[in-house]
Amino acid sequence: MRELVVVGAGPAGMAAADAASRRGVAVTLIDSASRLGGQIYRQPLCDPDGSGPSRPAGPALPARFRSLQNLHVEMMLGVSVWSASRGPNGFTLRLDAMSGGRDTTVDAQALVLATGASELVLPFPGWELPGISTAGAAQALLKSQHVLVGRRVLVAGSGPFLLPVAASLADSGAKIVAVVEACSPSQKIVKLAHVLRYPSKVAETLGYVQRLAIHRVPFLSSSALIRCEGNDRVQRAVVARLDRGWVPIPRSERFFEVDAACVSFGFVPRLELCRQLALEDSHDGVHPSASAVHGALMATSVPGVFVAGELTGVGGAVVAELEGRLAGHAAASYLGRAPGPVSKSECEKVSSKLRRASSFADLLDEIYALQPGWTTWPTDSTILCRCEDVAWGTIRRAIDTGTRTVQAVRGLTRCGMGYCQGRTCGPALAMAIAAFTGACLGDSGDLHSRPVAIPVPLHEVAKWSNPWEFEASVGNASHRRDELKS
Amino acid sequence: MTDERTQPVAVQFRFDGTALEAPSELTIAGGLVFNGILSWRTTRFAGMPRGLFCGIGTCFDCLVDVNDCVAVRACVTVLRDGDVIRTSCSTGGRDNA
């Protein structure tokens, strides 16, 4: 039985491990990547069979996290957690080590879940063509491997992430034909004025704008990539101007010759382990996904389980790190380490910084709120479920017959039943149901409940000695969504 | 496609019978994109070509067959010298990089 297991080694998980271990807790830090840092501080690849990386790449891990090595934090890297369950004395995680060999389960008295987010891409005709990737994929390939996704690249979608991705691609020699942002800054002028209260963020944004200006990259706001064309790979991108609700304005199309397009509409929390442990989550009806419910010190509805980072609502690296620090302290207190005066004052300072960082994240949310007009971009033949080739028209017909929940559409159409288990199409499907039926987003369910969080070989599942336990975990993961269906 | 910085020693691998080279310390997806190859899977129903999409191991669009393993995620699997990579059209299998 381990004392505290932290799942996810991004800023939230690293901060939690650091804070808890400084209070004397024996911490185990697990991540599916072979290096610390998560997506934001992505490190060069490390071949699990070979030596370490021989060249510097990507942003260095901030010094405050490098001390994790000296704090006797047990690292389990290159290890994916595919199941989490509750037992009488604590929690059990089931692991799939990509390089094989190590423990297949770990038990813990307490957990910090910091599993982060995956990227949201809204569908449009041709979005499945090779050469079109998420903005995060382009960034990851560049940061950790120095490989460009293409030579002539369009960066499109919505949100603050588009600018750094376009800037780093341009700095590395790609021709960015345009950055296409669906939101309109001019319509959000009052909200933009509030951004001025965060000078460091303004400076960061101006830095990206300056880099894009040096490379003469056009920035098109109130516009969207509404179609891609090409013969087995993307060759042409069609961009249209949008009205306030994101419906394309007729005859406003512009055409770009490209060999790659990078798309991002923000991020969605990865709630699989939260659902398996039956942690309470909630949907605010605005964001594309539910997020984990937590108290001021990151405690969840299940005693001994704490959450931090994007699981609590996507807020970026600064919020994630502050939440992680609080979660680490809270877990230490839960495990009986009395908070000394130093940790008390640190928690107060962190909480105050977190309030400010969270209000900035909320402001960005308002500026970049998704508008339902995106549902006019796909045609009936546009693929929504990339794994199972389920077309938009099939989804529409299912909804037209009266189907009102994500689970029911999934059952009728196979949308979300493929390898990715609905991670890619699930949020778009939920938003489409809300848009077509007028229902409140969040009332139609989602595809976050997965008894097996990542695909694993059957022999891993077979190792589960007590089949009833497995069934109980499946029940935990799905019971609340079933209530919604009835 | 790569940037100007110096790349370390190359690894040699094959993709659908063609001999290719890429810098070391790339993923399989990185090595294929480096060589201008954008698709290495066909979908199970429509037979459409697919390649890199999410880049962080969540979407499973970039599945590829490598040596004796089928359906490996190219974006999170390290490319090794001598790898024999084939376009994946499997409908199931083990992602056991």
Coordinates of C-alpha atoms in Angstrom, one line a residue:
Chain A
M1 CA 0.0 0.0 0.0
R2 CA 1.5 3.3 -1.1
E3 CA 0.7 6.5 0.8
L4 CA -0.2 9.0 -2.0
V5 CA -0.3 8.3 -5.7
V6 CA -0.5 11.3 -8.1
V7 CA -1.8 10.5 -11.6
G8 CA -0.4 12.8 -14.2
A9 CA 3.0 14.6 -14.3
G10 CA 2.0 17.9 -15.8
P11 CA 2.2 21.1 -13.8
A12 CA -0.7 20.1 -11.6
G13 CA 0.6 16.6 -10.8
M14 CA 4.2 17.8 -10.3
A15 CA 3.1 20.6 -8.0
A16 CA 1.0 18.2 -5.9
A17 CA 3.8 15.7 -5.7
D18 CA 6.2 18.4 -4.6
A19 CA 4.0 19.9 -2.0
A20 CA 3.0 16.6 -0.4
S21 CA 6.5 15.2 -0.4
R22 CA 7.8 18.3 1.3
R23 CA 5.4 17.5 4.1
G24 CA 6.9 14.1 4.5
V25 CA 4.4 12.1 2.5
A26 CA 5.7 9.1 0.5
V27 CA 4.5 10.1 -3.1
T28 CA 4.3 8.0 -6.2
L29 CA 4.0 10.0 -9.5
I30 CA 2.6 8.2 -12.5
D31 CA 2.4 9.4 -16.1
S32 CA 1.9 7.7 -19.5
A33 CA 4.8 9.7 -21.0
S34 CA 8.4 8.7 -20.4
R35 CA 9.4 12.1 -19.1
L36 CA 8.0 14.6 -16.6
G37 CA 6.2 17.7 -17.8
G38 CA 2.9 16.7 -19.3
Q39 CA 1.8 18.4 -22.5
I40 CA 2.8 21.9 -21.5
Y41 CA 6.4 21.3 -20.5
R42 CA 6.8 18.6 -23.0
Q43 CA 10.3 17.1 -22.9
P44 CA 12.3 15.4 -25.6
L45 CA 11.5 11.8 -26.2
C46 CA 13.3 9.2 -24.1
D47 CA 13.6 5.7 -25.5
P48 CA 12.6 3.4 -22.7
D49 CA 15.1 0.8 -24.0
G50 CA 17.9 3.2 -24.7
S51 CA 19.8 6.0 -23.1
G52 CA 18.4 9.5 -22.4
P53 CA 18.0 12.1 -25.1
S54 CA 21.1 13.4 -26.6
R55 CA 19.9 16.8 -27.8
P56 CA 18.1 19.7 -26.1
A57 CA 14.6 20.3 -27.4
G58 CA 11.4 21.8 -26.0
P59 CA 11.2 24.1 -23.1
A60 CA 13.3 23.1 -20.1
L61 CA 11.4 21.9 -17.1
P62 CA 11.1 24.8 -14.7
A63 CA 13.7 24.6 -11.9
R64 CA 11.0 24.3 -9.2
F65 CA 10.0 20.9 -10.7
R66 CA 13.5 19.6 -11.2
S67 CA 13.9 19.2 -7.4
L68 CA 11.2 16.5 -7.6
Q69 CA 14.1 14.1 -8.3
N70 CA 15.7 14.9 -5.0
L71 CA 12.5 14.6 -2.9
H72 CA 12.4 10.8 -3.1
V73 CA 9.2 10.9 -5.1
E74 CA 8.8 7.5 -6.7
M75 CA 8.4 8.0 -10.5
M76 CA 6.4 5.5 -12.6
L77 CA 6.8 7.0 -16.1
G78 CA 5.7 5.4 -19.3
V79 CA 2.9 3.8 -17.4
S80 CA -0.8 4.3 -18.1
V81 CA -3.6 4.0 -15.5
W82 CA -6.5 2.2 -17.1
S83 CA -8.7 1.7 -14.1
A84 CA -9.2 3.2 -10.6
S85 CA -11.4 1.6 -8.0
R86 CA -12.2 2.1 -4.3
G87 CA -11.5 -0.6 -1.7
P88 CA -12.1 -0.8 2.1
N89 CA -8.7 0.7 2.9
G90 CA -8.0 2.9 0.0
F91 CA -7.8 2.9 -3.8
T92 CA -6.5 0.5 -6.4
L93 CA -5.1 1.6 -9.8
R94 CA -4.5 -0.8 -12.6
L95 CA -1.6 -0.1 -14.8
D96 CA -0.4 -0.8 -18.4
A97 CA 3.3 -0.2 -18.7
M98 CA 4.0 0.5 -22.4
S99 CA 7.5 -1.1 -22.0
G100 CA 6.1 -3.9 -19.8
G101 CA 7.5 -5.5 -16.8
R102 CA 6.5 -3.4 -13.8
D103 CA 3.7 -3.6 -11.2
T104 CA 0.3 -4.1 -12.8
T105 CA -1.6 -2.6 -9.8
V106 CA -0.8 -0.1 -7.1
D107 CA -2.8 0.5 -4.0
A108 CA -2.9 3.9 -2.3
Q109 CA -4.3 5.5 0.8
A110 CA -5.0 8.8 -1.1
L111 CA -5.0 9.9 -4.7
V112 CA -4.4 13.2 -6.5
L113 CA -5.9 13.0 -10.0
A114 CA -4.3 15.4 -12.5
T115 CA -5.0 13.7 -15.8
G116 CA -5.3 16.9 -17.8
A117 CA -7.2 17.5 -21.0
S118 CA -7.5 16.5 -24.6
E119 CA -8.0 18.9 -27.5
L120 CA -11.4 19.7 -28.9
V121 CA -11.8 19.9 -32.7
L122 CA -15.2 20.7 -34.2
P123 CA -16.0 18.8 -37.4
F124 CA -16.1 20.4 -40.9
P125 CA -16.1 18.8 -44.4
G126 CA -12.7 17.3 -45.0
W127 CA -11.4 17.5 -41.4
E128 CA -10.4 13.8 -41.6
L129 CA -8.0 14.3 -44.5
P130 CA -4.4 13.4 -43.7
G131 CA -2.4 16.6 -43.0
I132 CA -5.0 18.0 -40.7
S133 CA -4.1 17.6 -37.1
T134 CA -4.9 19.3 -33.8
A135 CA -2.8 22.4 -33.0
G136 CA -1.5 20.4 -30.0
A137 CA -0.2 17.7 -32.3
A138 CA 1.7 20.2 -34.4
Q139 CA 3.1 21.8 -31.2
A140 CA 4.1 18.4 -29.7
L141 CA 5.8 17.3 -32.9
L142 CA 7.8 20.5 -33.0
K143 CA 8.6 20.8 -29.3
S144 CA 9.8 17.3 -28.7
Q145 CA 11.0 16.2 -32.1
H146 CA 11.8 19.3 -34.2
V147 CA 9.6 18.0 -37.0
L148 CA 7.2 20.4 -38.8
V149 CA 3.7 19.1 -39.7
G150 CA 4.0 20.9 -43.1
R151 CA 5.5 23.7 -45.1
R152 CA 2.4 25.8 -45.8
V153 CA 0.2 25.6 -42.7
L154 CA -3.2 27.1 -41.8
V155 CA -3.8 27.4 -38.1
A156 CA -7.5 27.6 -37.3
G157 CA -10.1 27.3 -34.6
S158 CA -10.7 29.4 -31.5
G159 CA -8.9 30.2 -28.3
P160 CA -5.6 31.5 -26.9
F161 CA -3.7 28.4 -27.9
L162 CA -3.7 29.2 -31.6
L163 CA -1.2 32.1 -31.2
P164 CA 1.7 30.2 -29.6
V165 CA 1.3 27.3 -32.0
A166 CA 1.3 29.5 -35.0
A167 CA 4.3 31.5 -33.7
S168 CA 6.4 28.5 -33.0
L169 CA 5.7 26.9 -36.4
A170 CA 6.5 30.2 -38.1
D171 CA 9.7 30.6 -36.0
S172 CA 10.8 27.1 -37.1
G173 CA 10.4 27.8 -40.8
A174 CA 6.8 26.9 -41.7
K175 CA 4.9 29.4 -43.9
I176 CA 1.7 30.1 -41.9
V177 CA -0.8 31.1 -44.6
A178 CA -3.2 32.5 -41.9
V179 CA -4.3 32.2 -38.3
V180 CA -8.1 31.9 -38.4
E181 CA -10.0 32.7 -35.2
A182 CA -13.8 32.2 -35.0
C183 CA -14.3 34.8 -32.3
S184 CA -14.4 38.5 -32.9
P185 CA -12.3 40.7 -30.7
S186 CA -14.2 43.8 -31.7
Q187 CA -17.5 42.3 -30.4
K188 CA -15.8 41.6 -27.1
I189 CA -14.2 44.9 -26.6
V190 CA -15.5 45.4 -23.0
K191 CA -14.2 42.0 -22.0
L192 CA -10.9 42.6 -23.7
A193 CA -10.5 45.8 -21.6
H194 CA -10.6 43.5 -18.5
V195 CA -7.6 41.6 -19.9
L196 CA -5.5 44.7 -19.2
R197 CA -5.7 43.9 -15.5
Y198 CA -3.3 41.0 -16.2
P199 CA -0.2 42.7 -17.6
S200 CA 1.9 39.6 -17.8
K201 CA -0.7 37.9 -20.0
V202 CA -0.9 41.0 -22.2
A203 CA 2.8 40.9 -22.6
E204 CA 2.8 37.2 -23.4
T205 CA 0.1 37.8 -26.1
L206 CA 1.9 40.8 -27.6
G207 CA 5.0 38.6 -27.8
Y208 CA 3.2 36.1 -30.0
V209 CA 1.6 38.9 -32.1
Q210 CA 5.0 40.4 -32.6
R211 CA 6.5 37.1 -33.7
L212 CA 3.6 36.5 -36.1
A213 CA 3.9 40.1 -37.5
I214 CA 7.7 39.5 -38.2
H215 CA 6.7 36.5 -40.3
R216 CA 3.8 38.6 -41.9
V217 CA 1.2 36.1 -40.8
P218 CA -2.4 37.3 -41.6
F219 CA -4.8 37.0 -38.6
L220 CA -8.4 36.6 -39.6
S221 CA -10.9 37.0 -36.8
S222 CA -14.7 36.2 -37.0
S223 CA -13.6 33.5 -39.5
A224 CA -13.4 29.7 -39.7
L225 CA -11.9 27.0 -41.6
I226 CA -15.2 25.5 -43.0
R227 CA -13.9 23.0 -45.5
C228 CA -10.8 21.2 -46.6
E229 CA -10.2 19.6 -50.0
G230 CA -7.6 17.3 -51.4
N231 CA -6.9 14.0 -52.9
D232 CA -5.9 11.7 -50.0
R233 CA -4.3 14.6 -48.2
V234 CA -5.2 18.2 -47.5
Q235 CA -4.4 20.5 -50.4
R236 CA -6.8 23.4 -50.2
A237 CA -8.4 25.1 -47.2
V238 CA -11.6 27.2 -47.4
V239 CA -12.1 30.0 -44.9
A240 CA -15.3 31.9 -44.5
R241 CA -16.3 34.9 -42.4
L242 CA -18.7 34.2 -39.6
D243 CA -21.6 36.0 -38.1
R244 CA -21.8 36.4 -34.3
G245 CA -23.3 33.0 -33.9
W246 CA -20.5 31.4 -36.0
V247 CA -22.8 30.8 -39.1
P248 CA -20.7 31.3 -42.3
I249 CA -21.6 34.5 -44.2
P250 CA -22.5 33.5 -47.9
R251 CA -19.9 34.4 -50.6
S252 CA -17.2 35.3 -48.0
E253 CA -15.0 32.3 -48.8
R254 CA -11.3 32.6 -49.3
F255 CA -9.1 29.8 -50.5
F256 CA -5.6 28.8 -49.3
E257 CA -3.2 26.3 -50.8
V258 CA -1.8 24.3 -47.9
D259 CA -0.1 21.0 -47.1
A260 CA -1.2 21.0 -43.4
A261 CA -3.9 22.6 -41.2
C262 CA -3.8 22.7 -37.4
V263 CA -7.1 23.0 -35.7
S264 CA -8.1 23.7 -32.0
F265 CA -11.2 24.8 -30.3
G266 CA -9.9 24.5 -26.7
F267 CA -9.6 21.5 -24.4
V268 CA -11.8 19.0 -22.6
P269 CA -11.0 17.4 -19.2
R270 CA -10.2 13.7 -19.2
L271 CA -12.7 12.5 -16.6
E272 CA -12.4 8.7 -17.0
L273 CA -10.7 8.0 -13.6
C274 CA -13.0 10.5 -11.9
R275 CA -16.0 8.7 -13.2
Q276 CA -14.6 5.2 -12.3
L277 CA -14.3 6.4 -8.7
A278 CA -17.8 7.9 -8.9
L279 CA -16.5 11.4 -8.1
E280 CA -19.2 14.0 -8.4
D281 CA -18.9 16.2 -11.5
S282 CA -21.1 18.9 -12.9
H283 CA -21.8 20.6 -16.2
D284 CA -22.4 24.3 -16.3
G285 CA -24.3 24.2 -19.6
V286 CA -21.8 26.4 -21.3
H287 CA -18.5 24.5 -21.6
P288 CA -18.2 21.6 -24.0
S289 CA -17.7 19.2 -21.0
A290 CA -18.5 18.5 -17.4
S291 CA -15.7 19.1 -14.8
A292 CA -14.9 17.6 -11.4
V293 CA -16.6 19.1 -8.4
H294 CA -14.2 20.1 -5.6
G295 CA -13.8 22.3 -2.5
A296 CA -11.4 25.2 -2.0
L297 CA -8.6 22.7 -1.1
M298 CA -9.3 20.5 -4.1
A299 CA -11.0 17.7 -2.1
T300 CA -13.7 15.8 -4.1
S301 CA -16.9 14.1 -3.1
V302 CA -14.9 11.0 -2.2
P303 CA -12.7 11.4 0.9
G304 CA -9.0 10.8 0.1
V305 CA -9.3 11.8 -3.6
F306 CA -8.2 15.2 -4.7
V307 CA -8.2 16.8 -8.2
A308 CA -6.1 19.5 -9.8
G309 CA -5.6 21.1 -13.2
E310 CA -7.8 20.7 -16.2
L311 CA -10.1 18.2 -14.5
T312 CA -11.6 21.1 -12.5
G313 CA -12.4 23.1 -15.7
V314 CA -9.8 24.0 -18.3
G315 CA -7.8 26.9 -16.9
G316 CA -4.3 26.5 -18.2
A317 CA -0.9 25.7 -16.7
V318 CA -0.8 28.5 -14.1
V319 CA -4.1 27.5 -12.6
A320 CA -3.2 23.8 -12.8
E321 CA 0.1 24.3 -10.9
L322 CA -1.5 26.3 -8.1
E323 CA -4.4 23.8 -7.8
G324 CA -1.8 21.0 -7.7
R325 CA 0.1 22.7 -4.9
L326 CA -3.1 23.0 -2.9
A327 CA -4.1 19.4 -3.6
G328 CA -0.7 18.2 -2.4
H329 CA -1.1 20.1 0.9
A330 CA -4.6 18.9 1.3
A331 CA -3.6 15.3 0.7
A332 CA -0.8 15.6 3.2
S333 CA -3.3 16.9 5.8
Y334 CA -5.7 14.0 4.9
L335 CA -2.8 11.6 5.5
G336 CA -2.2 13.0 9.0
R337 CA 0.6 15.5 8.4
A338 CA -0.3 18.5 10.5
P339 CA 0.1 21.7 8.6
G340 CA 3.0 23.8 10.0
P341 CA 3.0 27.6 9.9
V342 CA 5.0 27.5 6.6
S343 CA 2.5 25.3 4.8
K344 CA -0.4 27.3 6.2
S345 CA 1.1 30.5 4.8
E346 CA 2.0 28.9 1.5
C347 CA -1.6 27.7 1.1
E348 CA -2.9 31.2 1.8
K349 CA -0.6 32.7 -0.8
V350 CA -1.4 30.0 -3.4
S351 CA -5.1 30.4 -2.8
S352 CA -4.9 34.1 -3.4
K353 CA -2.9 33.6 -6.6
L354 CA -5.3 30.9 -7.7
R355 CA -8.3 33.3 -7.3
R356 CA -6.6 35.8 -9.7
A357 CA -5.5 33.1 -12.2
S358 CA -8.9 31.5 -12.2
S359 CA -10.6 34.8 -12.9
F360 CA -8.3 35.4 -15.9
A361 CA -9.2 31.9 -17.1
D362 CA -12.9 32.7 -16.7
L363 CA -12.4 35.9 -18.7
L364 CA -10.8 33.9 -21.5
D365 CA -13.7 31.5 -21.4
E366 CA -16.2 34.3 -22.0
I367 CA -14.1 35.8 -24.8
Y368 CA -13.7 32.5 -26.6
A369 CA -17.1 31.0 -25.8
L370 CA -18.1 28.4 -28.5
Q371 CA -21.1 29.5 -30.6
P372 CA -23.7 26.9 -32.0
G373 CA -23.3 28.1 -35.6
W374 CA -20.5 25.5 -36.0
T375 CA -23.2 22.9 -36.5
T376 CA -23.8 24.4 -39.9
W377 CA -20.3 23.7 -41.1
P378 CA -20.6 19.9 -41.6
T379 CA -22.6 18.4 -44.5
D380 CA -24.5 15.2 -44.2
S381 CA -21.5 13.2 -45.5
T382 CA -19.0 14.8 -43.1
I383 CA -17.6 12.2 -40.7
L384 CA -18.2 13.0 -37.1
C385 CA -16.9 9.7 -35.5
R386 CA -13.4 9.3 -37.0
C387 CA -13.0 5.8 -35.6
E388 CA -16.2 4.2 -36.9
D389 CA -16.8 6.4 -40.0
V390 CA -20.2 7.7 -38.7
A391 CA -21.5 10.6 -40.8
W392 CA -23.1 13.8 -39.6
G393 CA -26.3 13.0 -41.5
T394 CA -26.6 9.7 -39.7
I395 CA -26.3 11.5 -36.4
R396 CA -28.9 14.1 -37.5
R397 CA -31.3 11.4 -38.5
A398 CA -30.9 9.7 -35.2
I399 CA -31.7 12.9 -33.4
D400 CA -34.6 13.6 -35.7
T401 CA -36.2 10.3 -34.6
G402 CA -36.3 11.6 -31.1
T403 CA -33.1 10.4 -29.6
R404 CA -32.1 12.8 -27.0
T405 CA -29.0 11.5 -25.2
V406 CA -25.4 11.0 -26.2
Q407 CA -25.5 7.4 -25.1
A408 CA -28.6 6.6 -27.1
V409 CA -27.2 8.2 -30.3
R410 CA -24.1 6.2 -29.7
G411 CA -26.1 3.0 -29.4
L412 CA -28.0 3.7 -32.6
T413 CA -25.2 4.9 -34.8
R414 CA -21.9 3.5 -33.3
C415 CA -20.7 7.1 -32.9
G416 CA -18.1 7.0 -30.1
M417 CA -17.8 3.2 -30.1
G418 CA -14.4 3.0 -31.8
Y419 CA -10.8 2.9 -30.5
C420 CA -10.9 6.4 -29.0
Q421 CA -14.1 5.6 -27.1
G422 CA -15.7 8.9 -28.0
R423 CA -12.9 11.1 -26.8
T424 CA -12.6 12.9 -30.1
C425 CA -16.3 13.1 -31.2
G426 CA -18.1 12.9 -27.8
P427 CA -18.1 16.7 -26.9
A428 CA -19.1 17.7 -30.4
L429 CA -21.9 15.1 -30.3
A430 CA -23.2 16.4 -27.0
M431 CA -23.1 20.0 -28.4
A432 CA -24.8 18.9 -31.6
I433 CA -27.7 17.3 -29.6
A434 CA -28.1 20.4 -27.6
A435 CA -28.1 22.6 -30.7
F436 CA -30.5 20.5 -32.6
T437 CA -33.0 19.9 -29.8
G438 CA -32.7 23.1 -27.9
A439 CA -31.9 21.1 -24.8
C440 CA -29.4 22.4 -22.2
L441 CA -25.9 21.2 -22.9
G442 CA -25.0 18.8 -20.1
D443 CA -28.6 17.3 -19.9
S444 CA -27.9 15.0 -22.8
G445 CA -25.1 13.1 -21.1
D446 CA -21.6 12.5 -22.4
L447 CA -19.0 9.8 -23.2
H448 CA -16.6 10.3 -20.3
S449 CA -17.7 7.1 -18.5
R450 CA -15.3 4.4 -19.6
P451 CA -14.7 1.4 -17.4
V452 CA -11.4 0.8 -19.1
A453 CA -9.7 4.2 -19.5
I454 CA -7.4 3.2 -22.3
P455 CA -7.5 0.2 -24.6
V456 CA -5.6 -2.7 -22.9
P457 CA -5.0 -6.3 -23.9
L458 CA -7.7 -8.7 -22.6
H459 CA -5.1 -10.5 -20.5
E460 CA -4.7 -7.4 -18.4
V461 CA -8.4 -7.4 -17.7
A462 CA -8.2 -11.1 -17.0
K463 CA -5.7 -10.5 -14.2
W464 CA -8.5 -8.9 -12.3
S465 CA -8.9 -11.7 -9.8
N466 CA -12.4 -10.8 -8.7
P467 CA -14.8 -10.3 -11.5
W468 CA -17.4 -8.8 -9.2
E469 CA -15.0 -6.0 -8.4
F470 CA -14.7 -5.3 -12.1
E471 CA -18.5 -5.2 -12.5
A472 CA -18.8 -2.8 -9.5
S473 CA -16.3 -0.5 -11.2
V474 CA -18.2 -0.6 -14.4
G475 CA -21.3 0.2 -12.4
N476 CA -19.7 3.2 -10.8
A477 CA -18.6 4.5 -14.1
S478 CA -22.0 4.4 -15.8
H479 CA -24.7 4.6 -13.1
R480 CA -25.3 8.3 -13.3
R481 CA -25.5 8.5 -17.0
D482 CA -28.0 5.7 -17.0
E483 CA -30.2 7.6 -14.7
L484 CA -30.2 10.4 -17.3
K485 CA -31.4 8.1 -20.0
S486 CA -34.4 6.9 -18.1
Chain B
M1 CA 10.1 18.2 -43.0
T2 CA 12.3 19.5 -40.2
D3 CA 13.7 22.7 -38.9
E4 CA 17.3 24.0 -39.3
R5 CA 18.7 22.7 -36.0
T6 CA 21.2 19.8 -36.2
Q7 CA 19.7 16.4 -36.1
P8 CA 21.5 13.6 -34.4
V9 CA 22.3 10.2 -35.9
A10 CA 19.8 8.7 -38.3
V11 CA 17.7 5.6 -37.8
Q12 CA 16.9 3.4 -40.8
F13 CA 13.4 1.8 -41.1
R14 CA 11.0 0.6 -43.8
F15 CA 7.5 1.8 -44.5
D16 CA 5.4 -0.4 -46.8
G17 CA 8.6 -1.8 -48.3
T18 CA 10.4 1.5 -48.9
A19 CA 13.6 2.1 -47.0
L20 CA 13.6 5.4 -45.1
E21 CA 15.8 7.4 -42.8
A22 CA 14.9 9.8 -40.0
P23 CA 16.8 11.4 -37.1
S24 CA 16.8 9.3 -33.9
E25 CA 14.6 10.2 -30.9
L26 CA 11.5 10.6 -33.0
T27 CA 8.1 8.8 -32.7
I28 CA 7.0 6.7 -35.6
A29 CA 4.6 9.5 -36.5
G30 CA 7.5 11.9 -36.4
G31 CA 9.6 9.7 -38.6
L32 CA 6.9 9.3 -41.2
V33 CA 5.9 13.0 -41.3
F34 CA 9.7 13.8 -41.5
N35 CA 9.7 11.8 -44.7
G36 CA 6.6 13.6 -46.0
I37 CA 4.3 10.6 -45.4
L38 CA 1.0 11.8 -44.0
S39 CA -1.2 8.6 -43.9
W40 CA -0.5 5.1 -42.6
R41 CA -3.9 3.7 -41.7
T42 CA -7.1 3.1 -43.6
T43 CA -10.4 3.2 -41.7
R44 CA -12.3 0.0 -41.1
F45 CA -15.6 0.8 -43.0
A46 CA -14.9 3.5 -45.6
G47 CA -11.2 2.7 -46.1
M48 CA -10.2 6.3 -45.8
P49 CA -6.5 7.2 -45.3
R50 CA -5.5 8.5 -41.8
G51 CA -2.4 9.7 -40.1
L52 CA -1.4 12.0 -37.3
F53 CA -4.3 13.8 -35.6
C54 CA -4.2 14.4 -31.8
G55 CA -0.5 13.8 -31.4
I56 CA -0.8 12.9 -27.7
G57 CA -2.1 9.3 -27.8
T58 CA -5.9 9.9 -27.2
C59 CA -7.5 9.7 -30.7
F60 CA -6.1 6.4 -32.0
D61 CA -6.3 7.8 -35.5
C62 CA -2.6 7.2 -36.1
L63 CA -2.6 3.4 -35.5
V64 CA 0.0 1.6 -37.5
D65 CA 1.5 -1.9 -37.7
V66 CA 5.1 -2.2 -36.6
N67 CA 7.2 -5.4 -36.7
D68 CA 5.0 -8.1 -35.2
C69 CA 2.6 -5.7 -33.5
V70 CA -0.6 -4.5 -35.0
A71 CA -2.5 -1.2 -34.2
V72 CA 0.3 0.7 -32.4
R73 CA -0.2 4.4 -31.8
A74 CA 2.4 6.0 -34.0
C75 CA 2.4 9.3 -32.1
V76 CA 3.5 7.9 -28.8
T77 CA 5.7 5.0 -30.0
V78 CA 9.5 5.6 -30.3
L79 CA 10.9 4.8 -33.8
R80 CA 13.7 2.3 -33.6
D81 CA 16.5 1.4 -36.0
G82 CA 15.3 -1.5 -38.2
D83 CA 11.6 -1.0 -37.6
V84 CA 9.4 -2.5 -40.3
I85 CA 6.3 -0.4 -40.5
R86 CA 3.2 -1.2 -42.5
T87 CA 0.0 0.7 -43.3
S88 CA -2.6 -0.5 -40.7
C89 CA -6.0 -1.7 -41.9
S90 CA -6.7 -4.0 -38.9
T91 CA -9.9 -3.8 -37.0
G92 CA -8.4 -4.7 -33.7
G93 CA -5.2 -5.7 -32.0
R94 CA -2.7 -4.8 -29.4
D95 CA -1.3 -1.3 -28.9
N96 CA 1.8 -2.7 -27.3
A97 CA 4.6 -0.4 -28.2

